Amino acid sequence: MENEIDHNKKYQLDMNMNTLNNNDINILDLPDELLLCIFNKLHTIEMLYSLVNVNQRFDRLVLDPFYIHHLDLTVKPLLYHNSPVNNQIFDRIRTQVLPRIHHKVNKFTVEPLSMECILGTIDYSELNSFSP
């Protein structure tokens, strides 16, 4: 009988440990408000490059007109050099993201070297301001 009680206690302890180990949280478990707080800590380029096309929820949050009406596509000083990585990032935004949001953008802030590339390919019907 005593051995059976010990076995039951051990089983309960194992079950409790398994329950504790299964309480992992995933970023997708977070509410939209918290995700937006996290996303707002990112630079626009990082956000568009990293989060668009991940899943429908991220697309809905990141591409919301409230957040993309003014796009700042200036490169941070530490990243400002013409590298293949930076070109790859910018090309992805230009070819995969901007065509999806062009009708929602009211203001652009971009590097002077990027102006022709951004304006030359897409019609931004709601664009009111363009700043280098």
PDB file of C-alpha atoms in Angstrom:
ATOM      1  CA  MET A   1       0.000   0.000   0.000  1.00  0.00           C
ATOM      2  CA  GLU A   2       2.785   2.420   0.917  1.00  0.00           C
ATOM      3  CA  ASN A   3       4.563   1.706  -2.346  1.00  0.00           C
ATOM      4  CA  GLU A   4       1.346   2.470  -4.228  1.00  0.00           C
ATOM      5  CA  ILE A   5       1.018   5.852  -2.467  1.00  0.00           C
ATOM      6  CA  ASP A   6       4.611   6.727  -3.325  1.00  0.00           C
ATOM      7  CA  HIS A   7       3.973   5.762  -6.916  1.00  0.00           C
ATOM      8  CA  ASN A   8       0.850   7.982  -7.031  1.00  0.00           C
ATOM      9  CA  LYS A   9       2.747  10.934  -5.558  1.00  0.00           C
ATOM     10  CA  LYS A  10       5.517  10.470  -8.067  1.00  0.00           C
ATOM     11  CA  TYR A  11       2.965  10.285 -10.875  1.00  0.00           C
ATOM     12  CA  GLN A  12       1.282  13.498  -9.676  1.00  0.00           C
ATOM     13  CA  LEU A  13       4.634  15.234  -9.404  1.00  0.00           C
ATOM     14  CA  ASP A  14       5.535  14.115 -12.932  1.00  0.00           C
ATOM     15  CA  MET A  15       2.187  15.370 -14.214  1.00  0.00           C
ATOM     16  CA  ASN A  16       2.691  18.728 -12.503  1.00  0.00           C
ATOM     17  CA  MET A  17       6.162  19.044 -13.981  1.00  0.00           C
ATOM     18  CA  ASN A  18       4.828  18.245 -17.443  1.00  0.00           C
ATOM     19  CA  THR A  19       2.134  20.861 -17.009  1.00  0.00           C
ATOM     20  CA  LEU A  20       4.735  23.428 -16.020  1.00  0.00           C
ATOM     21  CA  ASN A  21       6.903  22.531 -18.983  1.00  0.00           C
ATOM     22  CA  ASN A  22       3.972  22.866 -21.379  1.00  0.00           C
ATOM     23  CA  ASN A  23       3.290  26.463 -20.390  1.00  0.00           C
ATOM     24  CA  ASP A  24       5.585  27.864 -23.055  1.00  0.00           C
ATOM     25  CA  ILE A  25       4.361  31.087 -24.571  1.00  0.00           C
ATOM     26  CA  ASN A  26       4.677  31.967 -28.208  1.00  0.00           C
ATOM     27  CA  ILE A  27       4.704  35.458 -29.699  1.00  0.00           C
ATOM     28  CA  LEU A  28       1.459  34.574 -31.445  1.00  0.00           C
ATOM     29  CA  ASP A  29      -0.149  34.119 -28.024  1.00  0.00           C
ATOM     30  CA  LEU A  30       0.320  37.811 -27.229  1.00  0.00           C
ATOM     31  CA  PRO A  31      -2.585  40.235 -27.698  1.00  0.00           C
ATOM     32  CA  ASP A  32      -2.517  42.644 -30.637  1.00  0.00           C
ATOM     33  CA  GLU A  33      -1.887  45.622 -28.360  1.00  0.00           C
ATOM     34  CA  LEU A  34       1.284  44.089 -26.984  1.00  0.00           C
ATOM     35  CA  LEU A  35       2.476  43.060 -30.437  1.00  0.00           C
ATOM     36  CA  LEU A  36       1.977  46.633 -31.641  1.00  0.00           C
ATOM     37  CA  CYS A  37       4.057  47.923 -28.727  1.00  0.00           C
ATOM     38  CA  ILE A  38       6.832  45.552 -29.764  1.00  0.00           C
ATOM     39  CA  PHE A  39       6.498  46.416 -33.458  1.00  0.00           C
ATOM     40  CA  ASN A  40       6.657  50.142 -32.681  1.00  0.00           C
ATOM     41  CA  LYS A  41      10.137  49.647 -31.221  1.00  0.00           C
ATOM     42  CA  LEU A  42      11.373  48.588 -34.656  1.00  0.00           C
ATOM     43  CA  HIS A  43      12.452  50.918 -37.422  1.00  0.00           C
ATOM     44  CA  THR A  44      10.027  50.978 -40.353  1.00  0.00           C
ATOM     45  CA  ILE A  45      12.478  49.189 -42.629  1.00  0.00           C
ATOM     46  CA  GLU A  46      13.022  46.427 -40.071  1.00  0.00           C
ATOM     47  CA  MET A  47       9.317  46.057 -39.486  1.00  0.00           C
ATOM     48  CA  LEU A  48       8.363  45.871 -43.162  1.00  0.00           C
ATOM     49  CA  TYR A  49      11.208  43.550 -44.067  1.00  0.00           C
ATOM     50  CA  SER A  50      10.841  41.179 -41.126  1.00  0.00           C
ATOM     51  CA  LEU A  51       7.123  41.015 -40.419  1.00  0.00           C
ATOM     52  CA  VAL A  52       5.240  41.372 -43.707  1.00  0.00           C
ATOM     53  CA  ASN A  53       4.252  38.025 -45.229  1.00  0.00           C
ATOM     54  CA  VAL A  54       4.935  36.133 -41.992  1.00  0.00           C
ATOM     55  CA  ASN A  55       1.244  35.476 -41.386  1.00  0.00           C
ATOM     56  CA  GLN A  56      -2.111  37.208 -41.886  1.00  0.00           C
ATOM     57  CA  ARG A  57      -2.221  38.600 -38.378  1.00  0.00           C
ATOM     58  CA  PHE A  58       1.171  40.291 -38.672  1.00  0.00           C
ATOM     59  CA  ASP A  59       0.185  41.661 -42.079  1.00  0.00           C
ATOM     60  CA  ARG A  60      -3.022  43.098 -40.652  1.00  0.00           C
ATOM     61  CA  LEU A  61      -1.145  44.775 -37.798  1.00  0.00           C
ATOM     62  CA  VAL A  62       1.937  45.986 -39.676  1.00  0.00           C
ATOM     63  CA  LEU A  63       0.091  47.167 -42.785  1.00  0.00           C
ATOM     64  CA  ASP A  64      -2.644  48.999 -40.916  1.00  0.00           C
ATOM     65  CA  PRO A  65      -3.198  52.444 -42.517  1.00  0.00           C
ATOM     66  CA  PHE A  66      -2.680  54.132 -39.150  1.00  0.00           C
ATOM     67  CA  TYR A  67       0.915  52.899 -39.059  1.00  0.00           C
ATOM     68  CA  ILE A  68       1.882  53.118 -42.712  1.00  0.00           C
ATOM     69  CA  HIS A  69       0.374  56.446 -43.748  1.00  0.00           C
ATOM     70  CA  HIS A  70       3.837  57.949 -43.165  1.00  0.00           C
ATOM     71  CA  LEU A  71       6.642  55.667 -44.262  1.00  0.00           C
ATOM     72  CA  ASP A  72      10.131  56.512 -43.117  1.00  0.00           C
ATOM     73  CA  LEU A  73      12.451  54.482 -45.315  1.00  0.00           C
ATOM     74  CA  THR A  74      15.607  56.300 -44.339  1.00  0.00           C
ATOM     75  CA  VAL A  75      18.478  54.073 -43.410  1.00  0.00           C
ATOM     76  CA  LYS A  76      19.931  54.386 -39.942  1.00  0.00           C
ATOM     77  CA  PRO A  77      23.458  55.851 -39.944  1.00  0.00           C
ATOM     78  CA  LEU A  78      25.029  52.553 -38.887  1.00  0.00           C
ATOM     79  CA  LEU A  79      23.433  50.787 -41.817  1.00  0.00           C
ATOM     80  CA  TYR A  80      24.131  53.476 -44.377  1.00  0.00           C
ATOM     81  CA  HIS A  81      26.436  51.798 -46.806  1.00  0.00           C
ATOM     82  CA  ASN A  82      25.710  50.223 -50.132  1.00  0.00           C
ATOM     83  CA  SER A  83      25.898  46.566 -49.203  1.00  0.00           C
ATOM     84  CA  PRO A  84      24.209  43.553 -50.812  1.00  0.00           C
ATOM     85  CA  VAL A  85      22.265  42.963 -47.595  1.00  0.00           C
ATOM     86  CA  ASN A  86      20.867  46.496 -47.539  1.00  0.00           C
ATOM     87  CA  ASN A  87      20.042  46.280 -51.248  1.00  0.00           C
ATOM     88  CA  GLN A  88      18.282  42.965 -50.672  1.00  0.00           C
ATOM     89  CA  ILE A  89      16.233  44.420 -47.823  1.00  0.00           C
ATOM     90  CA  PHE A  90      15.253  47.503 -49.783  1.00  0.00           C
ATOM     91  CA  ASP A  91      14.442  45.472 -52.916  1.00  0.00           C
ATOM     92  CA  ARG A  92      12.123  43.211 -50.942  1.00  0.00           C
ATOM     93  CA  ILE A  93      10.275  46.201 -49.496  1.00  0.00           C
ATOM     94  CA  ARG A  94      10.090  47.877 -52.905  1.00  0.00           C
ATOM     95  CA  THR A  95       8.855  44.802 -54.793  1.00  0.00           C
ATOM     96  CA  GLN A  96       6.759  42.930 -52.218  1.00  0.00           C
ATOM     97  CA  VAL A  97       5.511  45.472 -49.694  1.00  0.00           C
ATOM     98  CA  LEU A  98       5.072  48.825 -51.438  1.00  0.00           C
ATOM     99  CA  PRO A  99       2.784  47.437 -54.174  1.00  0.00           C
ATOM    100  CA  ARG A 100       0.438  46.218 -51.429  1.00  0.00           C
ATOM    101  CA  ILE A 101       0.267  49.536 -49.560  1.00  0.00           C
ATOM    102  CA  HIS A 102       0.857  52.229 -52.196  1.00  0.00           C
ATOM    103  CA  HIS A 103      -2.747  53.487 -51.954  1.00  0.00           C
ATOM    104  CA  LYS A 104      -2.433  53.988 -48.158  1.00  0.00           C
ATOM    105  CA  VAL A 105       0.777  56.042 -48.083  1.00  0.00           C
ATOM    106  CA  ASN A 106       0.370  59.792 -47.507  1.00  0.00           C
ATOM    107  CA  LYS A 107       3.954  60.725 -46.726  1.00  0.00           C
ATOM    108  CA  PHE A 108       7.347  59.274 -47.594  1.00  0.00           C
ATOM    109  CA  THR A 109      10.680  60.048 -46.000  1.00  0.00           C
ATOM    110  CA  VAL A 110      13.471  58.436 -48.005  1.00  0.00           C
ATOM    111  CA  GLU A 111      17.130  58.715 -48.838  1.00  0.00           C
ATOM    112  CA  PRO A 112      17.801  60.943 -51.873  1.00  0.00           C
ATOM    113  CA  LEU A 113      19.336  57.993 -53.737  1.00  0.00           C
ATOM    114  CA  SER A 114      16.130  55.985 -53.274  1.00  0.00           C
ATOM    115  CA  MET A 115      13.686  58.602 -54.535  1.00  0.00           C
ATOM    116  CA  GLU A 116      13.710  57.585 -58.191  1.00  0.00           C
ATOM    117  CA  CYS A 117      13.488  53.905 -57.362  1.00  0.00           C
ATOM    118  CA  ILE A 118      10.441  54.411 -55.133  1.00  0.00           C
ATOM    119  CA  LEU A 119       8.579  56.952 -57.242  1.00  0.00           C
ATOM    120  CA  GLY A 120       9.385  55.445 -60.617  1.00  0.00           C
ATOM    121  CA  THR A 121       7.651  52.106 -60.199  1.00  0.00           C
ATOM    122  CA  ILE A 122       4.343  52.684 -58.398  1.00  0.00           C
ATOM    123  CA  ASP A 123       1.599  55.318 -58.449  1.00  0.00           C
ATOM    124  CA  TYR A 124       0.985  56.593 -54.919  1.00  0.00           C
ATOM    125  CA  SER A 125      -2.479  58.088 -55.326  1.00  0.00           C
ATOM    126  CA  GLU A 126      -2.704  59.397 -51.744  1.00  0.00           C
ATOM    127  CA  LEU A 127       0.848  60.748 -51.494  1.00  0.00           C
ATOM    128  CA  ASN A 128       0.858  64.336 -50.188  1.00  0.00           C
ATOM    129  CA  SER A 129       4.423  64.760 -49.004  1.00  0.00           C
ATOM    130  CA  PHE A 130       7.798  63.406 -50.014  1.00  0.00           C
ATOM    131  CA  SER A 131      10.872  64.273 -47.955  1.00  0.00           C
ATOM    132  CA  PRO A 132      14.485  63.339 -48.584  1.00  0.00           C
TER     133      PRO A 132
END
